[in-house]
Amino acid sequence: MRVLVLDGNPDADDKSYGAILSTFVQKLIFEGKPVEVVTLHQKNIKQCVGCWTCWVNMPGKCMLKDDVEGILMKIVESDLVIFASPIILGFMSSLLKRFTDRMIPLVLPYFQVLEGEIHHVPRYENRPLLAAVVVAEEETDREDHEIIFDIYTRNALNLSTKLSMYKVFDRNGEELASR
Amino acid sequence: MRIFALNGSPRGKFSNTRVMIDELIKGIADRTGTTARIHDLILEEDVKELAMSTEQHELLLIGFPLYVDSMPGIVKEFFESMGALRRFPESKQIVFLIHSGFSEAIHSRFVERYCRKLASRMGFGCPGVIIKGGSEGVRFLSSETREQLLPMLRELGEHLAATGELRQDMLKELAAPERFEGEVLEMVRASIGDGTSHPYWDQLLRNNDAFEQRFARPLLG
Ligand SMILES: Cc1cc2nc3c(=O)[nH]c(=O)nc-3n(C[C@H](O)[C@H](O)[C@H](O)COP(=O)(O)O)c2cc1C
């Protein structure tokens, strides 16, 4: 089980988030899983501009030159990809979202029906499971938990995979929700 | 009424979002005589400052394309900057326009929940969220979607300016189909083929001399 953690924390000074994530990662390592953490704020990640180059010009490749391709290469070799972020204004960080927007080279432009809805067809055979791990902000409530869970469940559907784990921690590292 | 209009498309000027927001504004202008400038978020140098500038407006029109089941990264960044302005005394209304490549409204319903929650977090009134699927062709002048869609958005804008409300019947019509069901779903299934070809994408691939590479997997080491 090769695990890739995408750490979308934009703020290196956020100590309580950092401690919670590293405890979580230590636990995975203790279970004997090879874990790699990508710290997104140390990477150069440009915003996708919706040009479709990765679908119709250079299939599977993005025309933007930055650190994203290297991260996508790790994703296609993983069994589980964990999206980790502090909750900021009710959702994952804009940093993590900017990275997520760049994941469309992983699918083909072609369509399929999944659960009665239109979705894209995966480009790669290996489709890692997804997970989301978030650390609450003060005002986070159940509705926020559910919105994030539901959107990540849909992200998994869009990538023809499953959301295998969802955890919300409070700022003391207590689990507020877990699925 | 001072209106702040945001085009949250990463495509900037030549985007479906811009065309749609522009039409809402025209509708508002039909009624009030006042127009508004559209801010293209991707071209803005200082997102924080732009978010601050919403403070001087009574109506915020925020449009964006669905990007991987939610708002584009830059739009989330804009929201985060707006978060700092929370609960200032003056009351504001916020209207979202969310549109998607896929035809069914269901894809946008989840980020719609996020947007409504955001409005209440900010203490803003939210007359509604406009949802439109199958928007990819709107930016092209000759598109059929565009011809049907634009008059509706204009009317929606006019009615909003007149009453402060979004007509629910029109929102429903714009959002349809909510999802494909029964026979229609079977027709859709037949029309999209077996997932290895589609006339629209195949044509674009051929035009770019990339058809043979369409299944390429360049990320494998
Ligand atoms: C990175 C990216 C992700 C997208 N994700 C979705 C999606 O999850 N669901 C969907 O229906 N459309 C998706 N789309 C399609 C856009 O929403 C659609 O093309 C829209 O019309 C673009 O509008 P714009 O020209 O205003 O940017 C995505 C497009 C891009 C470029």
Short mmCIF file of C-alpha atoms and ligand atoms in Angstrom, two decimals, chain A residues 47-52 55 97 100-105 118-120 154-155 158, chain B residues 7-12 14-20 63-70 72 99-104 107-108 132-139 201, ligand 1:
data_model
loop_
_atom_site.label_atom_id
_atom_site.label_comp_id
_atom_site.label_asym_id
_atom_site.label_seq_id
_atom_site.Cartn_x
_atom_site.Cartn_y
_atom_site.Cartn_z
CA GLN A 47 -3.65 27.69 -11.75
CA CYS A 48 -5.08 25.52 -14.58
CA VAL A 49 -6.30 27.86 -17.32
CA GLY A 50 -8.75 25.47 -18.98
CA CYS A 51 -6.95 25.24 -22.33
CA TRP A 52 -7.56 21.47 -22.87
CA TRP A 55 -6.75 16.41 -23.74
CA LYS A 97 -7.75 23.22 -4.68
CA THR A 100 -6.64 19.48 -7.60
CA ASP A 101 -7.62 21.53 -10.66
CA ARG A 102 -4.43 20.28 -12.31
CA MET A 103 -5.40 16.62 -12.02
CA ILE A 104 -7.41 16.47 -15.27
CA PRO A 105 -4.51 14.99 -17.30
CA ILE A 118 -21.79 11.50 -16.89
CA HIS A 119 -18.12 11.38 -15.91
CA HIS A 120 -14.79 11.12 -17.66
CA ARG A 154 -17.61 13.20 -5.96
CA ASN A 155 -13.94 13.83 -6.76
CA ASN A 158 -14.90 11.65 -11.20
CA ASN B 7 -15.67 36.41 -13.56
CA GLY B 8 -14.03 33.53 -11.71
CA SER B 9 -13.04 31.62 -14.85
CA PRO B 10 -9.32 30.88 -15.16
CA ARG B 11 -9.84 31.47 -18.89
CA GLY B 12 -10.37 35.17 -18.24
CA PHE B 14 -12.67 34.45 -23.46
CA SER B 15 -14.73 32.38 -21.08
CA ASN B 16 -18.26 31.09 -20.80
CA THR B 17 -18.54 32.68 -17.36
CA ARG B 18 -17.85 36.15 -18.68
CA VAL B 19 -20.55 35.92 -21.34
CA MET B 20 -23.11 34.80 -18.77
CA GLY B 63 -19.65 33.49 -11.45
CA PHE B 64 -17.38 30.48 -11.93
CA PRO B 65 -17.08 27.24 -13.91
CA LEU B 66 -17.18 23.97 -12.03
CA TYR B 67 -13.60 22.74 -11.66
CA VAL B 68 -13.25 19.20 -10.34
CA ASP B 69 -16.60 19.31 -8.56
CA SER B 70 -16.11 22.66 -6.87
CA PRO B 72 -11.50 26.84 -9.23
CA HIS B 99 -21.94 26.27 -14.57
CA SER B 100 -20.43 23.03 -15.71
CA GLY B 101 -19.20 21.09 -18.70
CA PHE B 102 -21.40 18.11 -17.89
CA SER B 103 -25.06 18.66 -18.72
CA GLU B 104 -26.66 17.70 -15.43
CA HIS B 107 -22.61 18.07 -10.56
CA SER B 108 -22.92 21.65 -9.29
CA LYS B 132 -26.36 25.82 -15.68
CA GLY B 133 -24.97 22.58 -17.09
CA GLY B 134 -23.50 21.99 -20.53
CA SER B 135 -21.95 25.46 -20.68
CA GLU B 136 -18.81 24.74 -22.67
CA GLY B 137 -20.14 26.21 -25.93
CA VAL B 138 -21.49 29.49 -24.57
CA ARG B 139 -18.36 31.49 -25.35
CA TRP B 201 -13.03 15.51 -28.89
C1 LIG C 1 -9.63 21.76 -14.65
C2 LIG C 1 -11.05 21.64 -15.07
C3 LIG C 1 -11.91 20.91 -14.29
C4 LIG C 1 -13.25 20.78 -14.65
N1 LIG C 1 -14.07 20.04 -13.85
C5 LIG C 1 -15.38 19.88 -14.19
C6 LIG C 1 -16.24 19.07 -13.39
O1 LIG C 1 -15.84 18.52 -12.36
N2 LIG C 1 -17.51 18.91 -13.80
C7 LIG C 1 -17.98 19.50 -14.95
O2 LIG C 1 -19.15 19.31 -15.27
N3 LIG C 1 -17.19 20.30 -15.70
C8 LIG C 1 -15.90 20.49 -15.36
N4 LIG C 1 -15.08 21.27 -16.14
C9 LIG C 1 -15.64 21.93 -17.33
C10 LIG C 1 -15.93 23.42 -17.17
O3 LIG C 1 -16.75 23.67 -16.08
C11 LIG C 1 -16.60 23.94 -18.44
O4 LIG C 1 -15.75 23.71 -19.54
C12 LIG C 1 -16.98 25.41 -18.40
O5 LIG C 1 -17.84 25.69 -19.47
C13 LIG C 1 -15.78 26.34 -18.47
O6 LIG C 1 -16.25 27.67 -18.38
P1 LIG C 1 -15.31 28.95 -18.56
O7 LIG C 1 -15.09 29.13 -20.04
O8 LIG C 1 -16.09 30.08 -17.98
O9 LIG C 1 -14.05 28.72 -17.83
C14 LIG C 1 -13.74 21.41 -15.82
C15 LIG C 1 -12.86 22.14 -16.61
C16 LIG C 1 -11.53 22.25 -16.26
C17 LIG C 1 -10.61 23.03 -17.14
#
